[in-house]
């Protein structure tokens, strides 16, 4: 059903790089954003200030609105799957705040002269299915003529103001829990360069389509102190933003970071997307690696993820139970303890 | 001179011109597979991003390629890096597989030895300065009690410790001790840690050096 009628058109043929690796370099973006005026309305619970995943607006004591958007060029060949991945990725920003998505608008850039119209329909169908799976509604959208195509959603969700999980609440002593597996950028690159198996590539696609719904529900249940989702800036880049927003440092153990099967091998053969190098440039000396961390792992923690997992900062009393439940209730996403929160130190992330 | 030119002519060349990232790096890594460490290799590429990424990879492997450019074609001449040693990874750090091989330095005080405190301070500073010159560097330098004062921005060995950190040694500080001495705002180098991590690191160290 999910992969219903396959369209012959190969969406990947339209792009040089896709998904979240098409993001602008993080450093460049921060520079521009820092020059914009900052909104100071007290109803804004989360704004761009801490580089969080979405804006959050308090309507009343019971409800806050989460508002976010994300869109990108094709990350895979099949139109339906591209729709699913783009939707899962856009919905993820709502989940990363501990919220529940309610409605979505399609954002589509598509040239009917370059691509058959069935492809357009399939992308939308994939997106719809994913939004329905999330229990939300697609209520319209907007299309303009452009090539290569881009697709994504603007999503609105809600959260109880007291249950809101920002990226700025990590406490020293917390343990860091990561859901899903790192390496989607690696496997997409491996597929394009013919150096990973179809099985490993399919596994990466399944990861990208997978909603962060259960992870978010459990994060709320266990009252995690902080959370973000891992996308284009890689695990290292998003961990850095979360630690900076929380004014703490993180210690992460590369040996505990779950990798998609085949991702390491793709990097070992040198098929490292440019996004990893861009992300590494951004994290720079704020990140420290001990001598034992080898090159491929340094690059994998900077691998741009599309629709990646959640990084949570959790009270150590609850972390193990949370991980156990994540693996029981959401075996596709799973969860692992990958590190801990430290007092703010001269560098922000310490990998070992 | 003619000898060098002969060597250059014989040199294996990887031509990545016209190819975009990550193809050049894939070809370089393929090319390195069957080469001996220390041998010379030439790589040609014609875009700046690929050049940057190739250089990043090679430098991380501990070699410094020579780059010459004519027009938009860049030629790198590099020696083949040492193969990464098996088993030197994060997991090996936490297990004591090779006792006696890896070592941790434990700095408990600002002073080295007991006796004249001025002399003790001088000795400790000299010790830290010398540490970074060792052929085999420590995996960790753990600093606690008065030892954390050496990690402040004002400390005369802050720069030496930073160099050590840049070389991949983890400088680990006792957070409780920093609080005790009220140095939170002054720390200039190292990871502010806790006794759980410090105990674990000391317990799994190959051996511990106590200056």
Coordinates of C-alpha atoms in Angstrom, one line a residue:
Chain A
X1 CA 0.0 0.0 0.0
X2 CA 2.7 2.5 1.1
X3 CA 4.7 1.9 -2.1
X4 CA 1.5 1.6 -4.2
X5 CA 1.9 2.6 -7.8
X6 CA 5.6 3.2 -8.5
X7 CA 6.3 6.0 -11.0
X8 CA 9.1 5.4 -13.3
X9 CA 10.5 8.9 -13.0
X10 CA 13.8 9.0 -10.9
X11 CA 13.5 12.1 -8.7
X12 CA 17.2 11.7 -7.7
X13 CA 18.2 12.5 -11.2
X14 CA 17.1 16.1 -10.7
X15 CA 19.5 17.0 -7.9
X16 CA 23.1 17.0 -7.0
X17 CA 22.4 16.7 -3.3
X18 CA 19.1 16.5 -1.5
X19 CA 17.3 16.3 1.8
X20 CA 18.6 18.1 4.8
X21 CA 22.1 18.2 3.3
X22 CA 20.8 21.0 1.0
X23 CA 20.7 23.3 4.1
X24 CA 22.7 26.5 4.1
X25 CA 25.8 26.2 6.2
X26 CA 24.9 26.7 9.8
X27 CA 27.5 29.4 10.4
X28 CA 26.4 31.5 7.5
X29 CA 22.7 31.2 8.7
X30 CA 23.4 32.2 12.3
X31 CA 25.3 35.3 11.1
X32 CA 22.3 36.5 9.0
X33 CA 19.7 35.5 11.7
X34 CA 21.6 37.3 14.4
X35 CA 21.1 40.6 12.6
X36 CA 17.3 40.3 12.6
X37 CA 15.2 42.1 15.2
X38 CA 14.2 39.8 18.0
X39 CA 10.5 39.5 19.0
X40 CA 10.0 40.0 22.7
X41 CA 6.3 39.2 23.1
X42 CA 5.8 37.3 26.5
X43 CA 3.4 34.9 24.7
X44 CA 6.4 33.6 22.6
X45 CA 7.6 30.7 24.7
X46 CA 10.3 29.7 22.2
X47 CA 11.8 31.9 19.5
X48 CA 14.7 31.9 17.1
X49 CA 17.0 33.0 19.9
X50 CA 18.0 29.5 21.0
X51 CA 17.9 28.0 17.4
X52 CA 15.2 25.7 18.5
X53 CA 13.1 23.5 16.2
X54 CA 10.0 25.6 16.1
X55 CA 8.3 28.8 17.3
X56 CA 5.9 28.3 20.3
X57 CA 3.1 30.7 21.2
X58 CA 1.1 30.5 24.4
X59 CA -2.6 30.9 23.7
X60 CA -3.7 30.3 27.3
X61 CA -2.6 28.3 30.4
X62 CA -3.7 25.1 28.7
X63 CA -2.5 25.4 25.2
X64 CA 0.5 26.6 23.3
X65 CA 0.8 26.5 19.5
X66 CA 3.9 25.0 17.8
X67 CA 4.5 26.4 14.4
X68 CA 7.2 25.1 12.0
X69 CA 8.2 24.4 8.5
X70 CA 10.8 22.4 6.5
X71 CA 11.2 21.5 2.8
X72 CA 14.0 20.2 0.6
X73 CA 14.9 18.7 -2.8
X74 CA 14.5 15.0 -3.5
X75 CA 16.4 12.6 -1.2
X76 CA 15.3 9.4 -3.0
X77 CA 14.1 8.2 -6.4
X78 CA 10.5 7.3 -5.6
X79 CA 8.0 10.1 -5.5
X80 CA 5.7 8.6 -2.9
X81 CA 8.6 7.8 -0.6
X82 CA 10.0 11.4 -1.0
X83 CA 6.6 12.7 0.1
X84 CA 6.6 10.4 3.1
X85 CA 10.1 11.4 4.2
X86 CA 9.5 15.2 3.7
X87 CA 6.4 15.0 5.8
X88 CA 8.0 12.9 8.6
X89 CA 10.8 15.4 8.6
X90 CA 8.5 18.4 8.9
X91 CA 6.3 16.8 11.5
X92 CA 9.4 16.0 13.5
X93 CA 9.9 19.6 14.6
X94 CA 6.6 19.5 16.4
X95 CA 7.6 16.2 18.1
X96 CA 10.9 17.6 19.1
X97 CA 9.1 20.2 21.3
X98 CA 7.0 17.4 22.9
X99 CA 3.9 18.4 20.9
X100 CA 1.1 16.8 18.9
X101 CA 0.7 17.8 15.2
X102 CA -2.7 19.1 14.2
X103 CA -2.6 20.5 10.7
X104 CA -0.3 20.8 7.8
X105 CA 0.0 22.8 4.6
X106 CA 1.9 21.4 1.6
X107 CA 4.8 23.6 0.2
X108 CA 5.7 22.4 -3.3
X109 CA 8.0 23.7 -6.0
X110 CA 7.5 21.7 -9.2
X111 CA 8.0 22.2 -12.9
X112 CA 5.4 20.4 -15.0
X113 CA 7.6 21.0 -18.0
X114 CA 10.4 18.9 -16.6
X115 CA 8.6 16.2 -14.7
X116 CA 5.5 14.2 -15.4
X117 CA 2.4 15.4 -13.4
X118 CA 1.9 11.9 -11.9
X119 CA 5.1 12.5 -9.9
X120 CA 3.5 15.6 -8.4
X121 CA 0.5 13.5 -7.3
X122 CA 2.6 10.8 -5.8
X123 CA 4.7 13.2 -3.7
X124 CA 1.5 14.7 -2.3
X125 CA 0.0 11.2 -1.7
X126 CA 3.1 10.1 0.2
X127 CA 3.0 13.3 2.3
X128 CA -0.8 12.9 3.0
X129 CA -0.3 9.3 4.2
X130 CA 2.4 10.3 6.6
X131 CA 0.4 13.2 8.0
X132 CA -2.6 10.9 8.5
X133 CA -0.3 8.4 10.3
X134 CA 0.6 11.3 12.6
X135 CA -3.1 11.9 13.3
X136 CA -3.0 15.3 11.7
X137 CA -4.8 16.8 8.6
X138 CA -3.5 18.3 5.4
X139 CA -5.6 21.4 4.8
X140 CA -4.2 22.8 1.6
X141 CA -0.9 24.2 0.3
X142 CA 0.9 26.2 -2.3
X143 CA 2.8 25.3 -5.4
X144 CA 5.1 27.4 -7.6
X145 CA 7.0 26.5 -10.8
X146 CA 10.6 25.6 -10.1
X147 CA 13.2 23.0 -10.8
X148 CA 14.6 20.8 -9.3
X149 CA 11.5 20.1 -7.3
X150 CA 11.2 20.8 -3.5
X151 CA 8.6 19.6 -1.1
X152 CA 7.8 20.0 2.5
X153 CA 5.2 21.1 4.9
X154 CA 4.3 23.9 7.3
X155 CA 2.9 22.2 10.4
X156 CA 0.9 23.4 13.4
X157 CA 0.7 21.5 16.6
X158 CA -0.1 22.0 20.2
X159 CA 1.5 21.3 23.6
X160 CA 0.5 22.1 27.1
X161 CA 2.7 25.1 28.1
X162 CA 4.1 23.3 31.1
X163 CA 4.9 20.2 29.1
X164 CA 6.8 22.1 26.4
X165 CA 10.3 20.6 25.8
X166 CA 12.8 23.2 24.5
X167 CA 16.4 22.7 23.5
X168 CA 17.5 24.9 26.4
X169 CA 16.8 22.8 29.5
X170 CA 19.6 20.3 29.7
X171 CA 20.9 19.9 33.3
X172 CA 24.4 18.8 34.3
X173 CA 24.1 15.2 35.4
X174 CA 21.4 14.3 32.9
X175 CA 22.1 11.4 30.5
X176 CA 21.8 11.9 26.8
X177 CA 19.5 9.5 24.9
X178 CA 19.4 9.3 21.1
X179 CA 16.7 7.7 19.1
X180 CA 17.0 6.3 15.5
X181 CA 20.3 5.5 13.8
X182 CA 22.9 7.9 12.4
X183 CA 24.0 7.6 8.8
X184 CA 21.1 8.5 6.4
X185 CA 23.4 11.0 4.6
X186 CA 26.1 8.4 4.3
X187 CA 23.8 5.8 2.8
X188 CA 22.2 8.1 0.3
X189 CA 25.7 9.1 -0.8
X190 CA 26.7 5.4 -0.9
X191 CA 23.7 4.6 -3.1
X192 CA 24.5 7.4 -5.5
X193 CA 28.1 6.2 -5.8
X194 CA 27.2 2.6 -6.0
X195 CA 29.0 1.5 -2.9
X196 CA 26.3 0.3 -0.5
X197 CA 23.8 -2.5 -0.7
X198 CA 20.2 -2.1 -1.6
X199 CA 19.3 -3.6 1.8
X200 CA 21.3 -1.0 3.7
X201 CA 19.9 1.8 1.6
X202 CA 16.3 0.6 2.2
X203 CA 17.0 0.5 5.9
X204 CA 18.0 4.2 5.7
X205 CA 14.8 5.1 3.8
X206 CA 12.7 3.3 6.4
X207 CA 14.5 5.4 9.1
X208 CA 13.8 8.6 7.3
X209 CA 10.1 7.7 6.9
X210 CA 9.7 6.8 10.5
X211 CA 7.8 9.3 12.7
X212 CA 9.3 10.5 15.9
X213 CA 5.9 10.2 17.4
X214 CA 6.5 7.4 20.0
X215 CA 9.9 8.9 21.0
X216 CA 8.2 12.3 21.7
X217 CA 5.3 10.7 23.6
X218 CA 7.8 8.9 25.9
X219 CA 9.9 12.0 26.3
X220 CA 6.8 13.8 27.6
X221 CA 5.9 10.8 29.8
X222 CA 9.3 10.8 31.4
X223 CA 9.6 14.6 31.6
X224 CA 12.9 14.9 29.8
X225 CA 14.6 18.2 30.5
X226 CA 15.5 19.1 26.9
X227 CA 15.1 17.7 23.4
X228 CA 15.9 18.4 19.8
X229 CA 15.8 16.5 16.5
X230 CA 18.8 15.6 14.5
X231 CA 18.7 16.8 10.9
X232 CA 20.9 18.7 8.5
X233 CA 23.6 19.9 10.9
X234 CA 24.3 16.3 12.0
X235 CA 24.4 14.8 15.5
X236 CA 27.4 17.1 16.4
X237 CA 25.8 20.3 15.1
X238 CA 22.4 19.7 16.8
X239 CA 24.0 18.6 20.0
X240 CA 26.1 21.8 19.9
X241 CA 23.0 24.0 19.4
X242 CA 21.3 22.2 22.3
X243 CA 24.2 22.4 24.7
X244 CA 24.8 26.1 23.8
X245 CA 21.1 26.9 24.3
X246 CA 21.2 25.1 27.7
X247 CA 24.6 26.6 28.7
X248 CA 26.1 23.3 29.4
X249 CA 28.6 20.9 27.8
X250 CA 28.0 17.4 26.5
X251 CA 30.2 14.3 26.6
X252 CA 29.3 11.9 23.9
X253 CA 30.8 8.4 23.4
X254 CA 31.1 7.5 19.7
X255 CA 31.2 3.8 20.6
X256 CA 27.6 4.1 21.9
X257 CA 26.1 6.0 19.0
X258 CA 23.9 3.7 16.9
X259 CA 24.9 3.6 13.3
X260 CA 22.9 2.4 10.3
X261 CA 24.3 -0.8 8.9
X262 CA 26.7 0.0 6.1
X263 CA 27.1 3.7 7.0
X264 CA 30.6 3.3 8.4
X265 CA 31.7 1.3 5.3
X266 CA 30.4 4.0 3.0
X267 CA 32.5 6.6 4.8
X268 CA 35.5 4.3 5.0
X269 CA 35.4 4.1 1.2
X270 CA 35.6 7.9 1.1
X271 CA 32.0 8.5 0.0
X272 CA 31.6 11.4 2.5
X273 CA 29.1 14.0 1.4
X274 CA 30.2 17.7 1.3
X275 CA 27.6 18.4 4.1
X276 CA 29.8 16.5 6.6
X277 CA 32.7 18.8 5.8
X278 CA 30.5 21.9 6.0
X279 CA 29.1 20.8 9.4
X280 CA 32.6 20.1 10.7
X281 CA 33.6 23.6 9.7
X282 CA 30.7 25.0 11.7
X283 CA 31.4 23.0 14.9
X284 CA 35.1 23.8 14.7
X285 CA 37.0 24.1 18.0
X286 CA 33.8 24.0 20.0
X287 CA 34.0 20.2 19.6
X288 CA 36.8 18.1 21.0
X289 CA 37.7 14.5 19.9
X290 CA 40.0 12.4 21.9
X291 CA 42.9 10.8 19.9
X292 CA 41.1 7.5 19.8
X293 CA 38.2 8.7 17.6
X294 CA 39.0 7.8 14.1
X295 CA 38.3 9.8 11.0
X296 CA 35.2 8.0 9.8
X297 CA 33.5 8.4 13.1
X298 CA 34.3 12.1 13.3
X299 CA 32.7 12.5 9.9
X300 CA 29.7 10.3 10.8
X301 CA 28.8 12.4 13.8
X302 CA 28.7 15.3 11.3
X303 CA 26.7 13.4 8.7
X304 CA 23.7 15.4 7.7
X305 CA 20.6 13.5 8.7
X306 CA 17.3 13.7 6.9
X307 CA 14.3 13.2 9.3
X308 CA 16.7 12.0 12.0
X309 CA 16.0 10.9 15.5
X310 CA 15.5 12.8 18.8
X311 CA 18.3 13.8 21.2
X312 CA 17.0 14.0 24.8
X313 CA 18.5 15.1 28.0
X314 CA 17.1 12.9 30.7
X315 CA 17.3 12.7 34.5
X316 CA 19.6 9.7 35.2
X317 CA 16.9 8.1 37.4
X318 CA 14.6 7.7 34.4
X319 CA 17.0 7.3 31.5
X320 CA 17.3 3.5 31.6
X321 CA 13.6 3.0 31.9
X322 CA 13.0 5.4 29.0
X323 CA 15.5 3.6 26.8
X324 CA 13.9 0.2 27.7
X325 CA 10.4 1.5 26.7
X326 CA 11.7 3.2 23.5
X327 CA 13.1 -0.2 22.4
X328 CA 9.9 -2.1 23.3
X329 CA 7.3 0.3 21.9
X330 CA 9.3 1.7 19.0
X331 CA 11.8 -0.9 17.8
X332 CA 12.3 0.9 14.4
X333 CA 13.5 4.0 16.2
X334 CA 14.8 2.5 19.4
X335 CA 16.9 4.4 21.8
X336 CA 20.4 4.4 23.3
X337 CA 22.3 6.3 26.0
X338 CA 25.1 8.1 24.1
X339 CA 26.5 10.4 26.7
X340 CA 25.9 12.8 29.6
X341 CA 25.5 16.5 30.3
X342 CA 28.4 18.3 32.0
X343 CA 28.8 21.7 33.5
X344 CA 29.7 24.3 31.0
X345 CA 33.3 23.7 30.0
X346 CA 35.7 25.6 27.7
X347 CA 34.5 23.4 24.8
X348 CA 30.9 22.5 24.2
X349 CA 31.0 18.9 23.0
X350 CA 33.5 16.3 24.1
X351 CA 33.5 13.2 21.9
X352 CA 35.4 10.1 22.9
Chain B
X1 CA 67.6 16.9 -9.9
X2 CA 67.0 14.4 -12.7
X3 CA 66.7 11.7 -10.0
X4 CA 63.8 13.6 -8.3
X5 CA 62.1 14.1 -11.7
X6 CA 62.3 10.4 -12.3
X7 CA 60.8 9.7 -8.9
X8 CA 58.0 12.2 -9.8
X9 CA 57.4 10.6 -13.1
X10 CA 57.1 7.2 -11.5
X11 CA 54.8 8.5 -8.8
X12 CA 51.3 7.0 -8.8
X13 CA 48.8 9.7 -9.8
X14 CA 45.1 9.9 -9.1
X15 CA 43.4 12.1 -11.5
X16 CA 40.1 13.4 -10.2
X17 CA 39.7 16.3 -12.6
X18 CA 36.1 16.9 -13.7
X19 CA 34.7 14.9 -10.7
X20 CA 32.7 16.3 -7.9
X21 CA 32.7 15.5 -4.2
X22 CA 32.8 12.8 -2.9
X23 CA 34.2 11.0 -5.9
X24 CA 37.8 12.5 -5.5
X25 CA 38.0 11.3 -1.9
X26 CA 36.6 7.8 -2.9
X27 CA 39.4 7.6 -5.5
X28 CA 42.1 8.8 -3.0
X29 CA 41.1 6.2 -0.4
X30 CA 41.0 3.5 -3.1
X31 CA 44.4 4.5 -4.2
X32 CA 45.8 4.4 -0.7
X33 CA 44.7 0.8 -0.1
X34 CA 47.6 -0.9 -1.8
X35 CA 50.3 1.6 -1.0
X36 CA 53.0 1.4 1.7
X37 CA 53.0 4.1 4.4
X38 CA 55.5 6.8 3.6
X39 CA 55.4 6.3 -0.2
X40 CA 54.6 9.3 -2.3
X41 CA 51.4 9.9 -4.2
X42 CA 50.1 12.6 -6.5
X43 CA 46.4 13.7 -6.6
X44 CA 45.0 16.1 -9.2
X45 CA 41.7 17.9 -8.7
X46 CA 40.0 20.9 -10.2
X47 CA 37.5 22.1 -7.7
X48 CA 38.1 24.0 -4.5
X49 CA 35.7 22.0 -2.4
X50 CA 37.3 18.7 -3.3
X51 CA 40.7 20.1 -2.6
X52 CA 39.6 21.3 0.9
X53 CA 38.0 17.9 1.7
X54 CA 41.1 15.9 0.4
X55 CA 43.4 18.1 2.5
X56 CA 41.2 17.7 5.6
X57 CA 41.3 13.9 5.3
X58 CA 45.0 13.8 4.7
X59 CA 45.9 16.2 7.5
X60 CA 43.7 14.3 9.9
X61 CA 45.7 11.2 9.0
X62 CA 48.8 13.1 10.1
X63 CA 50.4 14.0 6.8
X64 CA 50.9 17.4 5.3
X65 CA 50.5 17.4 1.5
X66 CA 52.2 19.9 -0.7
X67 CA 49.8 21.7 -3.0
X68 CA 50.6 23.5 -6.2
X69 CA 48.0 25.1 -8.4
X70 CA 48.1 26.2 -12.0
X71 CA 44.9 27.8 -13.2
X72 CA 42.1 25.8 -11.6
X73 CA 44.0 22.5 -11.4
X74 CA 45.5 21.7 -8.0
X75 CA 48.2 19.1 -7.6
X76 CA 48.7 17.5 -4.2
X77 CA 51.8 15.6 -3.4
X78 CA 51.5 13.6 -0.3
X79 CA 53.2 10.8 1.6
X80 CA 50.9 7.8 2.3
X81 CA 49.7 8.0 5.9
X82 CA 50.2 5.3 8.5
X83 CA 47.2 2.9 8.5
X84 CA 44.9 3.6 11.5
X85 CA 45.8 1.2 14.2
X86 CA 43.2 -1.5 14.9
X87 CA 41.6 -1.3 18.3
X88 CA 42.6 2.2 19.2
X89 CA 39.0 3.4 19.3
X90 CA 36.7 4.7 22.0
X91 CA 35.9 1.2 23.2
X92 CA 39.5 0.4 23.8
X93 CA 39.8 3.6 25.9
X94 CA 37.3 2.3 28.4
X95 CA 38.6 -1.2 28.7
X96 CA 42.0 -2.2 30.1
X97 CA 42.9 -4.4 27.1
X98 CA 46.5 -3.2 27.0
X99 CA 47.6 -2.5 30.6
X100 CA 50.9 -0.6 30.7
X101 CA 50.4 0.8 27.2
X102 CA 47.9 3.7 27.7
X103 CA 48.5 6.0 30.6
X104 CA 46.6 8.7 32.5
X105 CA 48.3 11.5 34.3
X106 CA 46.7 12.5 37.6
X107 CA 47.4 16.0 38.9
X108 CA 46.2 16.4 42.5
X109 CA 47.8 19.7 43.4
X110 CA 49.4 22.7 42.0
X111 CA 52.7 21.5 43.6
X112 CA 55.0 18.7 42.6
X113 CA 56.4 16.9 45.6
X114 CA 56.5 18.2 49.2
X115 CA 58.9 20.8 50.6
X116 CA 59.3 24.3 49.3
X117 CA 55.9 25.4 47.7
X118 CA 57.6 27.8 45.3
X119 CA 59.9 25.0 44.1
X120 CA 56.9 22.6 43.9
X121 CA 55.0 25.0 41.7
X122 CA 57.9 25.5 39.4
X123 CA 58.4 21.7 39.1
X124 CA 54.8 21.1 38.3
X125 CA 54.7 23.8 35.6
X126 CA 57.9 22.3 34.0
X127 CA 56.3 18.8 34.2
X128 CA 53.2 19.9 32.3
X129 CA 55.3 21.8 29.7
X130 CA 57.3 18.6 29.1
X131 CA 54.2 16.3 29.0
X132 CA 53.2 17.6 25.5
X133 CA 56.7 16.7 24.2
X134 CA 56.4 13.0 25.1
X135 CA 56.5 10.6 22.1
X136 CA 53.6 8.8 23.7
X137 CA 51.0 11.2 25.1
X138 CA 48.7 10.4 27.9
X139 CA 45.1 9.5 27.0
X140 CA 43.8 11.7 29.9
X141 CA 45.1 14.3 32.3
X142 CA 42.9 14.2 35.3
X143 CA 43.1 17.3 37.6
X144 CA 41.5 17.4 41.0
X145 CA 41.6 19.3 44.3
X146 CA 44.3 22.1 44.1
X147 CA 45.3 20.6 40.7
X148 CA 42.3 22.3 39.0
X149 CA 44.0 25.7 39.6
X150 CA 46.4 24.8 36.8
X151 CA 43.5 24.7 34.3
X152 CA 42.5 28.4 34.8
X153 CA 43.0 31.0 32.1
X154 CA 45.5 32.7 34.4
X155 CA 47.6 29.5 34.8
X156 CA 51.1 29.6 33.3
X157 CA 50.4 26.1 31.8
X158 CA 47.0 26.8 30.3
X159 CA 48.5 27.1 26.9
X160 CA 50.5 23.9 27.3
X161 CA 47.4 22.0 28.4
X162 CA 45.4 23.4 25.5
X163 CA 48.1 22.2 23.1
X164 CA 47.9 18.8 24.7
X165 CA 44.1 18.9 24.3
X166 CA 44.5 19.8 20.6
X167 CA 46.7 16.7 20.2
X168 CA 43.8 14.6 21.4
X169 CA 44.5 14.2 25.1
X170 CA 41.3 14.6 27.2
X171 CA 41.9 17.1 30.0
X172 CA 39.4 16.1 32.7
X173 CA 38.6 18.4 35.6
X174 CA 36.8 17.7 38.9
X175 CA 33.7 19.9 38.9
X176 CA 33.3 19.7 42.7
X177 CA 36.8 21.0 43.2
X178 CA 36.2 23.9 40.7
X179 CA 33.1 24.8 42.8
X180 CA 35.0 24.5 46.0
X181 CA 37.7 27.0 44.9
X182 CA 35.1 29.2 43.2
X183 CA 36.8 28.9 39.8
X184 CA 33.7 28.4 37.6
X185 CA 34.4 31.6 35.6
X186 CA 38.1 31.1 35.3
X187 CA 38.5 27.7 33.7
X188 CA 40.4 28.0 30.4
X189 CA 41.0 24.4 29.3
X190 CA 39.5 20.9 30.0
X191 CA 36.3 19.1 30.3
X192 CA 34.5 19.8 33.6
X193 CA 33.6 16.4 34.8
X194 CA 32.5 14.5 37.9
X195 CA 33.8 11.8 40.2
X196 CA 31.8 9.1 38.4
X197 CA 33.7 9.7 35.2
X198 CA 37.0 10.3 37.0
X199 CA 36.7 7.0 38.9
X200 CA 35.8 5.1 35.8
X201 CA 38.8 6.6 33.9
X202 CA 41.3 5.9 36.6
X203 CA 40.0 2.4 37.2
X204 CA 40.3 1.5 33.5
X205 CA 43.7 3.2 32.9
X206 CA 46.6 1.1 31.7
X207 CA 48.7 2.9 34.3
X208 CA 48.5 6.1 36.2
X209 CA 51.3 8.6 36.4
X210 CA 51.3 10.7 39.6
X211 CA 53.7 13.7 39.4

